[in-house]
mmCIF file of C-alpha atoms in Angstrom:
data_model
loop_
_atom_site.group_PDB
_atom_site.id
_atom_site.type_symbol
_atom_site.label_atom_id
_atom_site.label_comp_id
_atom_site.label_asym_id
_atom_site.label_seq_id
_atom_site.Cartn_x
_atom_site.Cartn_y
_atom_site.Cartn_z
ATOM 1 C CA MET H 243 48.715 65.809 -19.881
ATOM 2 C CA SER H 244 45.597 64.414 -18.251
ATOM 3 C CA SER H 245 42.849 66.684 -16.973
ATOM 4 C CA ASP H 246 41.904 64.245 -14.200
ATOM 5 C CA TRP H 247 43.279 66.621 -11.593
ATOM 6 C CA LYS H 248 40.815 69.272 -12.744
ATOM 7 C CA LYS H 249 37.915 66.893 -12.099
ATOM 8 C CA SER H 250 39.070 66.395 -8.529
ATOM 9 C CA LEU H 251 39.264 70.116 -7.701
ATOM 10 C CA PRO H 252 35.648 70.418 -6.524
ATOM 11 C CA LEU H 253 36.062 67.517 -4.125
ATOM 12 C CA TRP H 254 39.291 68.952 -2.749
ATOM 13 C CA ALA H 255 37.554 72.312 -2.168
ATOM 14 C CA THR H 256 34.773 70.541 -0.259
ATOM 15 C CA LEU H 257 37.277 68.557 1.812
ATOM 16 C CA PHE H 258 39.182 71.781 2.584
ATOM 17 C CA ARG H 259 35.948 73.286 3.874
ATOM 18 C CA MET H 260 35.299 70.269 6.083
ATOM 19 C CA PHE H 261 38.833 70.348 7.537
ATOM 20 C CA ALA H 262 38.642 74.107 8.076
ATOM 21 C CA VAL H 263 35.819 73.652 10.593
ATOM 22 C CA PRO H 264 37.940 72.118 13.365
ATOM 23 C CA VAL H 265 40.565 74.822 12.859
ATOM 24 C CA ILE H 266 37.915 77.515 13.216
ATOM 25 C CA VAL H 267 36.468 75.798 16.296
ATOM 26 C CA VAL H 268 39.888 75.621 17.957
ATOM 27 C CA LEU H 269 40.632 79.248 17.130
ATOM 28 C CA MET H 270 37.294 80.362 18.520
ATOM 29 C CA MET H 271 37.723 78.387 21.735
ATOM 30 C CA TRP H 272 41.445 79.087 22.256
ATOM 31 C CA GLU H 273 41.255 82.793 21.433
ATOM 32 C CA PRO H 274 44.927 83.437 20.535
ATOM 33 C CA PRO H 275 46.048 87.036 19.956
ATOM 34 C CA HIS H 276 44.185 88.515 16.988
ATOM 35 C CA TRP H 277 41.987 85.385 16.892
ATOM 36 C CA ASN H 278 39.077 87.353 15.386
ATOM 37 C CA TRP H 279 41.084 88.217 12.286
ATOM 38 C CA ILE H 280 42.694 84.772 11.956
ATOM 39 C CA THR H 281 39.344 82.996 12.407
ATOM 40 C CA ALA H 282 37.624 85.368 9.957
ATOM 41 C CA PHE H 283 40.343 84.710 7.376
ATOM 42 C CA VAL H 284 39.950 80.917 7.692
ATOM 43 C CA PHE H 285 36.142 81.234 7.540
ATOM 44 C CA ILE H 286 36.304 83.465 4.462
ATOM 45 C CA ALA H 287 38.744 81.082 2.763
ATOM 46 C CA ALA H 288 36.375 78.195 3.508
ATOM 47 C CA SER H 289 33.450 80.219 2.162
ATOM 48 C CA ILE H 290 35.318 81.038 -1.017
ATOM 49 C CA SER H 291 36.083 77.345 -1.404
ATOM 50 C CA ASP H 292 32.322 76.760 -1.509
ATOM 51 C CA TRP H 293 31.987 79.078 -4.467
ATOM 52 C CA LEU H 294 35.076 77.615 -6.152
ATOM 53 C CA ASP H 295 33.704 74.114 -5.631
ATOM 54 C CA GLY H 296 30.561 74.923 -7.636
ATOM 55 C CA TYR H 297 32.459 76.903 -10.248
ATOM 56 C CA TRP H 298 34.999 74.114 -10.865
ATOM 57 C CA ALA H 299 32.328 71.416 -10.898
ATOM 58 C CA ARG H 300 30.431 73.230 -13.642
ATOM 59 C CA LYS H 301 33.501 74.365 -15.573
ATOM 60 C CA TYR H 302 35.204 70.973 -15.678
ATOM 61 C CA ASP H 303 31.981 68.917 -15.725
ATOM 62 C CA ALA H 304 33.264 67.337 -12.493
ATOM 63 C CA GLU H 305 30.045 66.727 -10.581
ATOM 64 C CA SER H 306 30.182 63.461 -8.637
ATOM 65 C CA ASP H 307 27.939 61.518 -6.294
ATOM 66 C CA MET H 308 30.478 62.048 -3.523
ATOM 67 C CA GLY H 309 30.504 65.796 -4.154
ATOM 68 C CA ARG H 310 26.713 65.971 -4.237
ATOM 69 C CA LEU H 311 26.671 64.234 -0.867
ATOM 70 C CA LEU H 312 29.535 66.051 0.864
ATOM 71 C CA ASP H 313 29.020 69.624 -0.411
ATOM 72 C CA PRO H 314 25.812 70.401 1.504
ATOM 73 C CA ILE H 315 27.142 68.579 4.568
ATOM 74 C CA ALA H 316 30.328 70.665 4.504
ATOM 75 C CA ASP H 317 28.266 73.857 4.142
ATOM 76 C CA LYS H 318 25.970 73.032 7.082
ATOM 77 C CA PHE H 319 28.935 71.843 9.180
ATOM 78 C CA LEU H 320 30.781 75.110 8.612
ATOM 79 C CA VAL H 321 27.907 77.509 9.190
ATOM 80 C CA SER H 322 26.214 75.724 12.056
ATOM 81 C CA SER H 323 29.489 75.233 13.958
ATOM 82 C CA VAL H 324 30.365 78.880 13.748
ATOM 83 C CA LEU H 325 26.858 80.054 14.652
ATOM 84 C CA ILE H 326 26.694 77.755 17.710
ATOM 85 C CA LEU H 327 30.114 78.835 18.919
ATOM 86 C CA LEU H 328 29.204 82.475 18.638
ATOM 87 C CA ILE H 329 26.553 81.990 21.338
ATOM 88 C CA PRO H 330 28.904 81.511 24.348
ATOM 89 C CA LEU H 331 31.117 84.277 23.002
ATOM 90 C CA GLN H 332 28.017 86.516 23.255
ATOM 91 C CA ARG H 333 28.333 87.585 19.619
ATOM 92 C CA ILE H 334 24.865 86.389 18.680
ATOM 93 C CA GLU H 335 21.634 85.569 20.496
ATOM 94 C CA ALA H 336 20.699 81.905 20.850
ATOM 95 C CA VAL H 337 17.199 82.574 19.534
ATOM 96 C CA LEU H 338 18.610 83.949 16.311
ATOM 97 C CA VAL H 339 20.807 80.864 15.892
ATOM 98 C CA LEU H 340 17.727 78.645 16.440
ATOM 99 C CA LEU H 341 15.823 80.563 13.815
ATOM 100 C CA LEU H 342 18.645 80.382 11.275
ATOM 101 C CA LEU H 343 19.339 76.689 11.819
ATOM 102 C CA ASN H 344 15.640 75.747 11.807
ATOM 103 C CA ARG H 345 15.108 77.722 8.592
ATOM 104 C CA ASP H 346 17.999 75.838 7.019
ATOM 105 C CA ILE H 347 16.544 72.476 8.112
ATOM 106 C CA LEU H 348 13.107 73.427 6.790
ATOM 107 C CA ILE H 349 14.461 74.482 3.386
ATOM 108 C CA ASN H 350 16.482 71.273 3.108
ATOM 109 C CA GLY H 351 13.417 69.244 4.006
ATOM 110 C CA LEU H 352 11.342 71.016 1.374
ATOM 111 C CA ARG H 353 14.075 70.448 -1.233
ATOM 112 C CA SER H 354 14.194 66.731 -0.395
ATOM 113 C CA PHE H 355 10.411 66.564 -0.732
ATOM 114 C CA ALA H 356 10.374 68.422 -4.047
#
């Protein structure tokens, strides 16, 4: 049996994280009954997929150019979308979101420079 499917696990975890973002956005905007719990569950599952992505990539030596490109994008997409949507829900102050997002941009810029 081929282990090719193991090498694709990290990419599938990253894609899951990217597709979880619209689900989270819809849940946060629609606010169905118990939406806090449902949204939290989807966000936690997406966050765990970030850890699994790295774990599987190292374990199965499955790092790829596509994964290196998409993984940080998926992370930023997930976190920034949720932070921004928490502002109109009055769960977080806009200034704090600005600080967090600007810090993230600064660190990425410094990493790119280094």
